[in-house]
Amino acid sequence: MSKNKKMQVQGSEITFLQIDQQDYISLTDIAKHKTDDSSATIGNWMRNRNTIEFLGVWETLYNPDFKPLEFEGFKRQAGLNPFTLSPQKWVNTTQAIGFVVKAGRYGGTYAHKDIAD
């Protein structure tokens, strides 16, 4: 069961989602604070090698179903010019639990509070 809460942070409304007693923060709302193109901002962050390595470590620690071989493929490509990665592709390929991606009018990309910090 998910439950939404909103909070004002530095003049922007940020959505928090709670799923199974775990808090997720809207990366979409955070990115909108700086730019109108939040998906490009999130995508650029996901391309970074340090981001991929951090996500891999986090998933290894907290997710018994994480697929490390698929992670290694992303890690090898991270930082190269043609490399792109969306949170949805990360979740679908590695069985990650650190992101929740919701489509539609009230959708967005949410990251576990450990990741969004």
PDB file of C-alpha atoms in Angstrom:
ATOM      1  CA  MET A   1       0.000   0.000   0.000  1.00  0.00           C
ATOM      2  CA  SER A   2       1.357   3.425  -0.896  1.00  0.00           C
ATOM      3  CA  LYS A   3       0.620   6.701   0.819  1.00  0.00           C
ATOM      4  CA  ASN A   4       1.547  10.181  -0.487  1.00  0.00           C
ATOM      5  CA  LYS A   5       2.642  13.167   1.587  1.00  0.00           C
ATOM      6  CA  LYS A   6       3.814  16.572   0.404  1.00  0.00           C
ATOM      7  CA  MET A   7       6.261  18.964   2.002  1.00  0.00           C
ATOM      8  CA  GLN A   8       7.571  22.423   1.126  1.00  0.00           C
ATOM      9  CA  VAL A   9      11.362  22.406   0.693  1.00  0.00           C
ATOM     10  CA  GLN A  10      13.150  25.605  -0.365  1.00  0.00           C
ATOM     11  CA  GLY A  11       9.952  26.913  -1.932  1.00  0.00           C
ATOM     12  CA  SER A  12       9.162  23.743  -3.890  1.00  0.00           C
ATOM     13  CA  GLU A  13       6.537  21.114  -3.118  1.00  0.00           C
ATOM     14  CA  ILE A  14       8.197  17.689  -2.819  1.00  0.00           C
ATOM     15  CA  THR A  15       6.137  14.487  -2.763  1.00  0.00           C
ATOM     16  CA  PHE A  16       6.996  11.643  -0.407  1.00  0.00           C
ATOM     17  CA  LEU A  17       5.653   8.154  -0.982  1.00  0.00           C
ATOM     18  CA  GLN A  18       5.535   5.429   1.664  1.00  0.00           C
ATOM     19  CA  ILE A  19       5.503   1.796   0.539  1.00  0.00           C
ATOM     20  CA  ASP A  20       5.804  -1.049   3.072  1.00  0.00           C
ATOM     21  CA  GLN A  21       7.117   1.345   5.751  1.00  0.00           C
ATOM     22  CA  GLN A  22       9.838   2.580   3.363  1.00  0.00           C
ATOM     23  CA  ASP A  23      10.016   6.253   2.402  1.00  0.00           C
ATOM     24  CA  TYR A  24      10.572   7.306  -1.213  1.00  0.00           C
ATOM     25  CA  ILE A  25      11.199  10.906  -2.304  1.00  0.00           C
ATOM     26  CA  SER A  26      10.172  12.319  -5.674  1.00  0.00           C
ATOM     27  CA  LEU A  27      13.282  12.886  -7.777  1.00  0.00           C
ATOM     28  CA  THR A  28      10.984  14.463 -10.348  1.00  0.00           C
ATOM     29  CA  ASP A  29       9.919  17.168  -7.875  1.00  0.00           C
ATOM     30  CA  ILE A  30      13.522  17.773  -6.781  1.00  0.00           C
ATOM     31  CA  ALA A  31      14.706  18.080 -10.392  1.00  0.00           C
ATOM     32  CA  LYS A  32      11.822  20.457 -11.221  1.00  0.00           C
ATOM     33  CA  HIS A  33      13.188  22.803  -8.546  1.00  0.00           C
ATOM     34  CA  LYS A  34      16.190  23.471 -10.835  1.00  0.00           C
ATOM     35  CA  THR A  35      14.907  22.881 -14.375  1.00  0.00           C
ATOM     36  CA  ASP A  36      11.763  22.318 -16.410  1.00  0.00           C
ATOM     37  CA  ASP A  37      13.204  19.145 -17.983  1.00  0.00           C
ATOM     38  CA  SER A  38      13.269  16.857 -14.954  1.00  0.00           C
ATOM     39  CA  SER A  39      13.592  13.641 -16.980  1.00  0.00           C
ATOM     40  CA  ALA A  40      16.808  14.889 -18.636  1.00  0.00           C
ATOM     41  CA  THR A  41      18.228  15.880 -15.248  1.00  0.00           C
ATOM     42  CA  ILE A  42      17.455  12.463 -13.767  1.00  0.00           C
ATOM     43  CA  GLY A  43      18.792  10.731 -16.895  1.00  0.00           C
ATOM     44  CA  ASN A  44      22.069  12.653 -16.718  1.00  0.00           C
ATOM     45  CA  TRP A  45      22.442  11.748 -13.048  1.00  0.00           C
ATOM     46  CA  MET A  46      21.816   8.081 -13.919  1.00  0.00           C
ATOM     47  CA  ARG A  47      24.598   8.141 -16.559  1.00  0.00           C
ATOM     48  CA  ASN A  48      27.240   8.960 -13.947  1.00  0.00           C
ATOM     49  CA  ARG A  49      29.577   6.107 -13.024  1.00  0.00           C
ATOM     50  CA  ASN A  50      29.564   7.083  -9.332  1.00  0.00           C
ATOM     51  CA  THR A  51      25.760   6.991  -9.305  1.00  0.00           C
ATOM     52  CA  ILE A  52      25.687   3.512 -10.861  1.00  0.00           C
ATOM     53  CA  GLU A  53      28.284   2.208  -8.394  1.00  0.00           C
ATOM     54  CA  PHE A  54      26.367   3.659  -5.432  1.00  0.00           C
ATOM     55  CA  LEU A  55      23.077   2.189  -6.651  1.00  0.00           C
ATOM     56  CA  GLY A  56      24.730  -1.207  -7.101  1.00  0.00           C
ATOM     57  CA  VAL A  57      26.132  -1.193  -3.563  1.00  0.00           C
ATOM     58  CA  TRP A  58      22.807  -0.045  -2.094  1.00  0.00           C
ATOM     59  CA  GLU A  59      20.836  -2.727  -3.949  1.00  0.00           C
ATOM     60  CA  THR A  60      23.357  -5.417  -2.975  1.00  0.00           C
ATOM     61  CA  LEU A  61      22.921  -4.489   0.701  1.00  0.00           C
ATOM     62  CA  TYR A  62      19.123  -4.188   0.778  1.00  0.00           C
ATOM     63  CA  ASN A  63      17.745  -6.267  -2.080  1.00  0.00           C
ATOM     64  CA  PRO A  64      18.178 -10.058  -2.109  1.00  0.00           C
ATOM     65  CA  ASP A  65      16.636 -10.237  -5.616  1.00  0.00           C
ATOM     66  CA  PHE A  66      19.077  -7.743  -7.170  1.00  0.00           C
ATOM     67  CA  LYS A  67      20.726  -9.009 -10.368  1.00  0.00           C
ATOM     68  CA  PRO A  68      24.468  -8.277 -10.036  1.00  0.00           C
ATOM     69  CA  LEU A  69      25.406  -9.483 -13.532  1.00  0.00           C
ATOM     70  CA  GLU A  70      23.081  -6.956 -15.147  1.00  0.00           C
ATOM     71  CA  PHE A  71      24.495  -4.292 -12.820  1.00  0.00           C
ATOM     72  CA  GLU A  72      28.039  -5.113 -13.987  1.00  0.00           C
ATOM     73  CA  GLY A  73      26.961  -4.483 -17.578  1.00  0.00           C
ATOM     74  CA  PHE A  74      25.676  -1.022 -16.668  1.00  0.00           C
ATOM     75  CA  LYS A  75      28.784  -0.296 -14.612  1.00  0.00           C
ATOM     76  CA  ARG A  76      31.074  -1.089 -17.557  1.00  0.00           C
ATOM     77  CA  GLN A  77      29.159   1.308 -19.813  1.00  0.00           C
ATOM     78  CA  ALA A  78      28.638   4.135 -17.294  1.00  0.00           C
ATOM     79  CA  GLY A  79      30.368   7.366 -18.196  1.00  0.00           C
ATOM     80  CA  LEU A  80      30.762   6.529 -21.887  1.00  0.00           C
ATOM     81  CA  ASN A  81      29.229   9.047 -24.301  1.00  0.00           C
ATOM     82  CA  PRO A  82      26.573   6.744 -25.821  1.00  0.00           C
ATOM     83  CA  PHE A  83      25.459   5.365 -22.429  1.00  0.00           C
ATOM     84  CA  THR A  84      21.964   6.274 -21.255  1.00  0.00           C
ATOM     85  CA  LEU A  85      19.948   4.782 -18.428  1.00  0.00           C
ATOM     86  CA  SER A  86      16.508   5.586 -17.092  1.00  0.00           C
ATOM     87  CA  PRO A  87      15.284   4.621 -13.625  1.00  0.00           C
ATOM     88  CA  GLN A  88      12.651   2.402 -15.312  1.00  0.00           C
ATOM     89  CA  LYS A  89      15.297   0.507 -17.298  1.00  0.00           C
ATOM     90  CA  TRP A  90      17.415   0.134 -14.141  1.00  0.00           C
ATOM     91  CA  VAL A  91      14.445  -1.307 -12.210  1.00  0.00           C
ATOM     92  CA  ASN A  92      13.316  -3.627 -15.010  1.00  0.00           C
ATOM     93  CA  THR A  93      16.784  -4.966 -15.794  1.00  0.00           C
ATOM     94  CA  THR A  94      18.245  -5.383 -12.293  1.00  0.00           C
ATOM     95  CA  GLN A  95      15.051  -5.960 -10.259  1.00  0.00           C
ATOM     96  CA  ALA A  96      16.014  -2.884  -8.227  1.00  0.00           C
ATOM     97  CA  ILE A  97      13.874  -1.744  -5.287  1.00  0.00           C
ATOM     98  CA  GLY A  98      15.546   1.638  -4.747  1.00  0.00           C
ATOM     99  CA  PHE A  99      13.322   3.365  -7.318  1.00  0.00           C
ATOM    100  CA  VAL A 100       9.588   3.495  -7.872  1.00  0.00           C
ATOM    101  CA  VAL A 101       8.524   4.789 -11.283  1.00  0.00           C
ATOM    102  CA  LYS A 102       4.892   5.821 -11.702  1.00  0.00           C
ATOM    103  CA  ALA A 103       3.378   6.786 -15.048  1.00  0.00           C
ATOM    104  CA  GLY A 104       0.487   9.133 -15.625  1.00  0.00           C
ATOM    105  CA  ARG A 105      -0.730  12.491 -14.473  1.00  0.00           C
ATOM    106  CA  TYR A 106       0.452  12.129 -10.873  1.00  0.00           C
ATOM    107  CA  GLY A 107       3.422   9.966 -11.770  1.00  0.00           C
ATOM    108  CA  GLY A 108       7.105  10.521 -11.402  1.00  0.00           C
ATOM    109  CA  THR A 109      10.341   8.915 -10.341  1.00  0.00           C
ATOM    110  CA  TYR A 110      10.749   8.232  -6.641  1.00  0.00           C
ATOM    111  CA  ALA A 111      13.966   7.140  -4.947  1.00  0.00           C
ATOM    112  CA  HIS A 112      14.370   5.491  -1.563  1.00  0.00           C
ATOM    113  CA  LYS A 113      15.299   8.097   1.042  1.00  0.00           C
ATOM    114  CA  ASP A 114      18.839   6.648   1.297  1.00  0.00           C
ATOM    115  CA  ILE A 115      19.341   7.203  -2.439  1.00  0.00           C
ATOM    116  CA  ALA A 116      17.607  10.586  -2.733  1.00  0.00           C
ATOM    117  CA  ASP A 117      19.737  12.108   0.037  1.00  0.00           C
TER     118      ASP A 117
END
